[in-house]
Amino acid sequence: MIGAQIQKLTEDLPQDVTLVAVSKTKPNSAIEEAYSVGHRDFGENKVQELCQKAEELPNDIRWHMIGHLQRNKVKYMAPFVHLIHGVDSERLLAEINKQGAKNNRVIRVLIQIHIAEESSKFGFSYEEAKALFTNENQYPNVQIVGLMGMATFTEDKTQITREFETLSTFYNTWKAQKDLSVLSMGMSNDYPIAIASGSNMIRVGSLIFGRRN
Ligand SMILES: *Cc1c(COP(=O)(O)O)cnc(C)c1O
């Protein structure tokens, strides 16, 4: 069922949109089902769970860290993580840089922008992101490859569209200058709006794996 679901979802996506299958709380067997139909991008939001699954599952899986990340946990996944989506502060960026250097690699990250009009979500403001992009790059072991945003949890499609489109506009403003290529927005409930607004990476969990407890 998971395999069929992921194939159906992938077939319907535009060519340039990457699907990150969000496997948090789900067992290895669920990931293996998706893996068996060729899927390789998986997202987790807890470092411990991410590391354990990475150790137990095939090496060619691309692991995405999608959730809020504490600085003291970066070291555990620094050797192998494919992309960190939720970089929401400069202090976190500095820590990722430090761990990147220790592991002799450049870690790819997305800057999370606070796009939701509600106040509970993490992220840089547009002003802070602009300052980050304007200042000289102090983080040689980090590559900022794009932006990530989460819309307000609401039924109001107009509001979701407005939040995604504002982020998309900001992304397009900096894309060429900062060599950005990833705009991560859209989840099970709002990914069609996100894609229509310019997203090229969606993070979908429950639609693939079923509801989480
Ligand atoms: C859990 C999660 C998702 C996936 O949510 P679904 O509604 O299950 O698709 C996407 N992004 C982030 C940051 C998440 O924590």
mmCIF file of C-alpha atoms and ligand atoms in Angstrom:
data_model
loop_
_atom_site.group_PDB
_atom_site.id
_atom_site.type_symbol
_atom_site.label_atom_id
_atom_site.label_comp_id
_atom_site.label_asym_id
_atom_site.label_seq_id
_atom_site.Cartn_x
_atom_site.Cartn_y
_atom_site.Cartn_z
ATOM 1 C CA MET A 1 0.000 0.000 0.000
ATOM 2 C CA ILE A 2 2.819 2.415 0.898
ATOM 3 C CA GLY A 3 4.648 1.502 -2.290
ATOM 4 C CA ALA A 4 1.569 2.087 -4.462
ATOM 5 C CA GLN A 5 0.787 5.318 -2.685
ATOM 6 C CA ILE A 6 4.257 6.738 -3.182
ATOM 7 C CA GLN A 7 4.291 5.754 -6.857
ATOM 8 C CA LYS A 8 0.950 7.414 -7.456
ATOM 9 C CA LEU A 9 2.060 10.572 -5.688
ATOM 10 C CA THR A 10 5.370 10.700 -7.589
ATOM 11 C CA GLU A 11 3.692 10.169 -10.967
ATOM 12 C CA ASP A 12 1.430 13.156 -10.414
ATOM 13 C CA LEU A 13 4.245 15.522 -9.431
ATOM 14 C CA PRO A 14 5.932 17.907 -11.862
ATOM 15 C CA GLN A 15 9.389 16.615 -12.923
ATOM 16 C CA ASP A 16 11.326 19.196 -10.956
ATOM 17 C CA VAL A 17 9.607 18.555 -7.616
ATOM 18 C CA THR A 18 11.399 16.296 -5.124
ATOM 19 C CA LEU A 19 9.261 14.299 -2.750
ATOM 20 C CA VAL A 20 10.661 13.850 0.747
ATOM 21 C CA ALA A 21 8.748 10.995 2.376
ATOM 22 C CA VAL A 22 8.337 11.961 6.028
ATOM 23 C CA SER A 23 8.766 8.711 7.946
ATOM 24 C CA LYS A 24 8.878 10.056 11.514
ATOM 25 C CA THR A 25 7.360 7.688 14.095
ATOM 26 C CA LYS A 26 7.023 4.993 11.395
ATOM 27 C CA PRO A 27 8.897 1.665 11.596
ATOM 28 C CA ASN A 28 11.752 0.609 9.335
ATOM 29 C CA SER A 29 9.403 -1.763 7.527
ATOM 30 C CA ALA A 30 7.361 1.207 6.253
ATOM 31 C CA ILE A 31 10.513 2.862 4.911
ATOM 32 C CA GLU A 32 11.597 -0.407 3.300
ATOM 33 C CA GLU A 33 8.292 -0.579 1.426
ATOM 34 C CA ALA A 34 8.883 2.857 -0.040
ATOM 35 C CA TYR A 35 12.531 1.995 -0.702
ATOM 36 C CA SER A 36 11.530 -1.118 -2.612
ATOM 37 C CA VAL A 37 9.702 0.957 -5.238
ATOM 38 C CA GLY A 38 12.788 3.116 -5.674
ATOM 39 C CA HIS A 39 12.224 5.929 -3.232
ATOM 40 C CA ARG A 40 15.385 7.331 -1.613
ATOM 41 C CA ASP A 41 14.538 10.652 0.105
ATOM 42 C CA PHE A 42 13.216 10.340 3.646
ATOM 43 C CA GLY A 43 12.590 12.955 6.309
ATOM 44 C CA GLU A 44 12.751 12.700 10.093
ATOM 45 C CA ASN A 45 12.289 15.311 12.795
ATOM 46 C CA LYS A 46 14.114 13.711 15.731
ATOM 47 C CA VAL A 47 17.872 13.282 15.620
ATOM 48 C CA GLN A 48 17.940 10.068 17.625
ATOM 49 C CA GLU A 49 15.340 8.417 15.410
ATOM 50 C CA LEU A 50 17.096 9.669 12.290
ATOM 51 C CA CYS A 51 20.445 8.230 13.396
ATOM 52 C CA GLN A 52 19.018 4.903 14.417
ATOM 53 C CA LYS A 53 17.163 4.450 11.141
ATOM 54 C CA ALA A 54 20.199 5.541 9.145
ATOM 55 C CA GLU A 55 22.270 2.887 10.882
ATOM 56 C CA GLU A 56 19.743 0.126 10.256
ATOM 57 C CA LEU A 57 18.591 0.955 6.721
ATOM 58 C CA PRO A 58 20.401 0.993 3.337
ATOM 59 C CA ASN A 59 23.299 3.404 2.844
ATOM 60 C CA ASP A 60 21.980 5.046 -0.294
ATOM 61 C CA ILE A 61 19.014 6.630 1.487
ATOM 62 C CA ARG A 62 19.184 10.433 1.499
ATOM 63 C CA TRP A 63 18.229 11.517 5.013
ATOM 64 C CA HIS A 64 16.554 14.888 5.464
ATOM 65 C CA MET A 65 16.368 16.486 8.904
ATOM 66 C CA ILE A 66 13.118 18.437 8.738
ATOM 67 C CA GLY A 67 12.257 19.400 12.295
ATOM 68 C CA HIS A 68 13.428 21.888 14.870
ATOM 69 C CA LEU A 69 17.034 21.061 15.668
ATOM 70 C CA GLN A 70 18.921 21.587 18.919
ATOM 71 C CA ARG A 71 22.529 22.628 18.568
ATOM 72 C CA ASN A 72 23.856 19.914 20.870
ATOM 73 C CA LYS A 73 22.402 17.200 18.601
ATOM 74 C CA VAL A 74 23.946 18.327 15.313
ATOM 75 C CA LYS A 75 27.083 16.261 15.887
ATOM 76 C CA TYR A 76 25.246 12.941 15.750
ATOM 77 C CA MET A 77 24.009 13.314 12.197
ATOM 78 C CA ALA A 78 26.769 15.566 10.838
ATOM 79 C CA PRO A 79 28.679 12.674 9.223
ATOM 80 C CA PHE A 80 25.867 11.608 6.908
ATOM 81 C CA VAL A 81 22.834 13.925 6.800
ATOM 82 C CA HIS A 82 21.842 14.840 3.216
ATOM 83 C CA LEU A 83 19.995 18.096 3.885
ATOM 84 C CA ILE A 84 18.980 20.000 7.022
ATOM 85 C CA HIS A 85 15.713 21.841 6.341
ATOM 86 C CA GLY A 86 15.057 23.630 9.601
ATOM 87 C CA VAL A 87 17.975 25.997 10.164
ATOM 88 C CA ASP A 88 16.243 28.677 12.169
ATOM 89 C CA SER A 89 19.046 30.654 13.791
ATOM 90 C CA GLU A 90 22.547 31.867 13.103
ATOM 91 C CA ARG A 91 23.825 30.046 16.190
ATOM 92 C CA LEU A 92 22.577 26.764 14.735
ATOM 93 C CA LEU A 93 24.257 27.606 11.438
ATOM 94 C CA ALA A 94 27.545 28.198 13.288
ATOM 95 C CA GLU A 95 27.254 24.819 15.036
ATOM 96 C CA ILE A 96 26.513 23.003 11.766
ATOM 97 C CA ASN A 97 29.569 24.692 10.285
ATOM 98 C CA LYS A 98 31.702 23.504 13.199
ATOM 99 C CA GLN A 99 30.474 19.915 12.863
ATOM 100 C CA GLY A 100 30.891 20.067 9.093
ATOM 101 C CA ALA A 101 34.535 21.040 9.600
ATOM 102 C CA LYS A 102 35.080 18.225 12.110
ATOM 103 C CA ASN A 103 33.696 15.736 9.603
ATOM 104 C CA ASN A 104 35.625 17.275 6.748
ATOM 105 C CA ARG A 105 32.487 17.926 4.700
ATOM 106 C CA VAL A 106 30.220 20.701 3.587
ATOM 107 C CA ILE A 107 26.729 20.211 5.035
ATOM 108 C CA ARG A 108 23.835 21.317 2.845
ATOM 109 C CA VAL A 109 21.120 23.293 4.611
ATOM 110 C CA LEU A 110 17.939 25.245 4.027
ATOM 111 C CA ILE A 111 17.203 28.422 5.927
ATOM 112 C CA GLN A 112 13.786 28.134 7.549
ATOM 113 C CA ILE A 113 11.766 31.301 7.165
ATOM 114 C CA HIS A 114 8.955 32.096 9.528
ATOM 115 C CA ILE A 115 6.141 32.505 7.019
ATOM 116 C CA ALA A 116 3.114 31.604 9.134
ATOM 117 C CA GLU A 117 1.088 34.469 10.463
ATOM 118 C CA GLU A 118 0.630 32.464 13.661
ATOM 119 C CA SER A 119 3.405 32.955 16.231
ATOM 120 C CA SER A 120 4.333 29.397 17.222
ATOM 121 C CA LYS A 121 6.568 28.403 14.334
ATOM 122 C CA PHE A 122 10.367 28.676 14.251
ATOM 123 C CA GLY A 123 12.446 30.470 11.679
ATOM 124 C CA PHE A 124 14.247 33.551 10.429
ATOM 125 C CA SER A 125 12.181 36.601 9.618
ATOM 126 C CA TYR A 126 12.578 37.917 6.070
ATOM 127 C CA GLU A 127 14.654 40.773 7.508
ATOM 128 C CA GLU A 128 17.008 38.381 9.287
ATOM 129 C CA ALA A 129 17.361 36.188 6.208
ATOM 130 C CA LYS A 130 18.162 39.235 4.122
ATOM 131 C CA ALA A 131 20.857 40.236 6.621
ATOM 132 C CA LEU A 132 22.295 36.716 6.509
ATOM 133 C CA PHE A 133 22.436 36.793 2.706
ATOM 134 C CA THR A 134 23.916 40.271 2.625
ATOM 135 C CA ASN A 135 26.706 39.611 5.134
ATOM 136 C CA GLU A 136 29.871 37.890 4.075
ATOM 137 C CA ASN A 137 29.670 34.101 4.330
ATOM 138 C CA GLN A 138 31.403 33.028 7.528
ATOM 139 C CA TYR A 139 30.511 29.351 7.224
ATOM 140 C CA PRO A 140 32.759 27.509 4.765
ATOM 141 C CA ASN A 141 31.517 24.072 5.887
ATOM 142 C CA VAL A 142 27.870 24.922 5.283
ATOM 143 C CA GLN A 143 26.214 25.343 1.910
ATOM 144 C CA ILE A 144 22.915 27.202 1.992
ATOM 145 C CA VAL A 145 21.096 25.607 -0.946
ATOM 146 C CA GLY A 146 17.646 27.066 -0.396
ATOM 147 C CA LEU A 147 14.752 27.987 1.837
ATOM 148 C CA MET A 148 12.080 26.173 3.800
ATOM 149 C CA GLY A 149 8.762 27.355 5.164
ATOM 150 C CA MET A 150 5.658 26.021 6.883
ATOM 151 C CA ALA A 151 2.330 27.718 6.333
ATOM 152 C CA THR A 152 -0.187 28.392 9.061
ATOM 153 C CA PHE A 153 -2.268 25.347 9.998
ATOM 154 C CA THR A 154 -5.595 26.589 8.676
ATOM 155 C CA GLU A 155 -8.392 25.747 6.259
ATOM 156 C CA ASP A 156 -8.022 29.194 4.730
ATOM 157 C CA LYS A 157 -6.478 28.486 1.305
ATOM 158 C CA THR A 158 -6.110 32.170 0.539
ATOM 159 C CA GLN A 159 -3.924 32.624 3.580
ATOM 160 C CA ILE A 160 -1.808 29.535 2.811
ATOM 161 C CA THR A 161 -1.359 30.731 -0.769
ATOM 162 C CA ARG A 162 -0.340 34.191 0.411
ATOM 163 C CA GLU A 163 2.258 32.765 2.819
ATOM 164 C CA PHE A 164 3.745 30.408 0.210
ATOM 165 C CA GLU A 165 3.791 33.028 -2.532
ATOM 166 C CA THR A 166 5.572 35.548 -0.332
ATOM 167 C CA LEU A 167 8.293 32.992 0.401
ATOM 168 C CA SER A 168 8.499 32.059 -3.275
ATOM 169 C CA THR A 169 8.990 35.701 -4.231
ATOM 170 C CA PHE A 170 11.737 36.083 -1.647
ATOM 171 C CA TYR A 171 13.389 32.892 -2.932
ATOM 172 C CA ASN A 172 13.321 34.179 -6.497
ATOM 173 C CA THR A 173 14.848 37.464 -5.394
ATOM 174 C CA TRP A 174 17.933 35.715 -3.980
ATOM 175 C CA LYS A 175 18.082 32.587 -6.125
ATOM 176 C CA ALA A 176 20.648 33.741 -8.685
ATOM 177 C CA GLN A 177 22.820 35.775 -6.347
ATOM 178 C CA LYS A 178 23.102 33.087 -3.669
ATOM 179 C CA ASP A 179 22.967 30.130 -6.041
ATOM 180 C CA LEU A 180 19.850 28.670 -4.400
ATOM 181 C CA SER A 181 18.120 25.668 -5.957
ATOM 182 C CA VAL A 182 15.720 24.294 -3.322
ATOM 183 C CA LEU A 183 12.434 25.743 -2.122
ATOM 184 C CA SER A 184 11.000 23.321 0.450
ATOM 185 C CA MET A 185 7.350 23.969 1.160
ATOM 186 C CA GLY A 186 4.240 21.839 1.244
ATOM 187 C CA MET A 187 3.004 18.943 3.415
ATOM 188 C CA SER A 188 0.164 16.412 3.053
ATOM 189 C CA ASN A 189 -2.528 19.037 3.461
ATOM 190 C CA ASP A 190 -1.132 21.897 1.441
ATOM 191 C CA TYR A 191 1.401 20.544 -1.077
ATOM 192 C CA PRO A 192 -0.714 21.290 -4.195
ATOM 193 C CA ILE A 193 -0.902 24.950 -3.172
ATOM 194 C CA ALA A 194 2.831 24.923 -2.414
ATOM 195 C CA ILE A 195 3.700 23.546 -5.859
ATOM 196 C CA ALA A 196 1.413 26.046 -7.558
ATOM 197 C CA SER A 197 3.286 28.728 -5.608
ATOM 198 C CA GLY A 198 6.705 27.537 -6.814
ATOM 199 C CA SER A 199 7.837 24.831 -4.386
ATOM 200 C CA ASN A 200 10.278 22.245 -5.751
ATOM 201 C CA MET A 201 10.551 20.083 -2.637
ATOM 202 C CA ILE A 202 7.586 18.795 -0.662
ATOM 203 C CA ARG A 203 7.644 16.997 2.688
ATOM 204 C CA VAL A 204 4.800 14.519 2.820
ATOM 205 C CA GLY A 205 4.153 12.105 5.681
ATOM 206 C CA SER A 206 0.636 11.037 6.553
ATOM 207 C CA LEU A 207 -0.562 10.911 2.951
ATOM 208 C CA ILE A 208 2.039 8.204 2.274
ATOM 209 C CA PHE A 209 2.383 6.356 5.559
ATOM 210 C CA GLY A 210 -1.015 6.950 7.106
ATOM 211 C CA ARG A 211 -1.869 8.928 10.193
ATOM 212 C CA ARG A 212 0.583 9.164 13.060
ATOM 213 C CA ASN A 213 -0.477 8.377 16.625
HETATM 214 C C1 LIG B 1 5.664 16.035 10.120
HETATM 215 C C2 LIG B 1 6.195 17.067 9.182
HETATM 216 C C3 LIG B 1 5.829 17.058 7.825
HETATM 217 C C4 LIG B 1 4.854 16.062 7.225
HETATM 218 O O1 LIG B 1 3.578 16.279 7.705
HETATM 219 P P1 LIG B 1 2.303 15.506 7.063
HETATM 220 O O2 LIG B 1 1.168 16.390 7.401
HETATM 221 O O3 LIG B 1 2.236 14.188 7.725
HETATM 222 O O4 LIG B 1 2.539 15.409 5.602
HETATM 223 C C5 LIG B 1 6.404 18.013 7.006
HETATM 224 N N1 LIG B 1 7.255 18.937 7.471
HETATM 225 C C6 LIG B 1 7.635 18.980 8.759
HETATM 226 C C7 LIG B 1 8.602 20.022 9.197
HETATM 227 C C8 LIG B 1 7.113 18.053 9.660
HETATM 228 O O5 LIG B 1 7.477 18.104 10.950
#
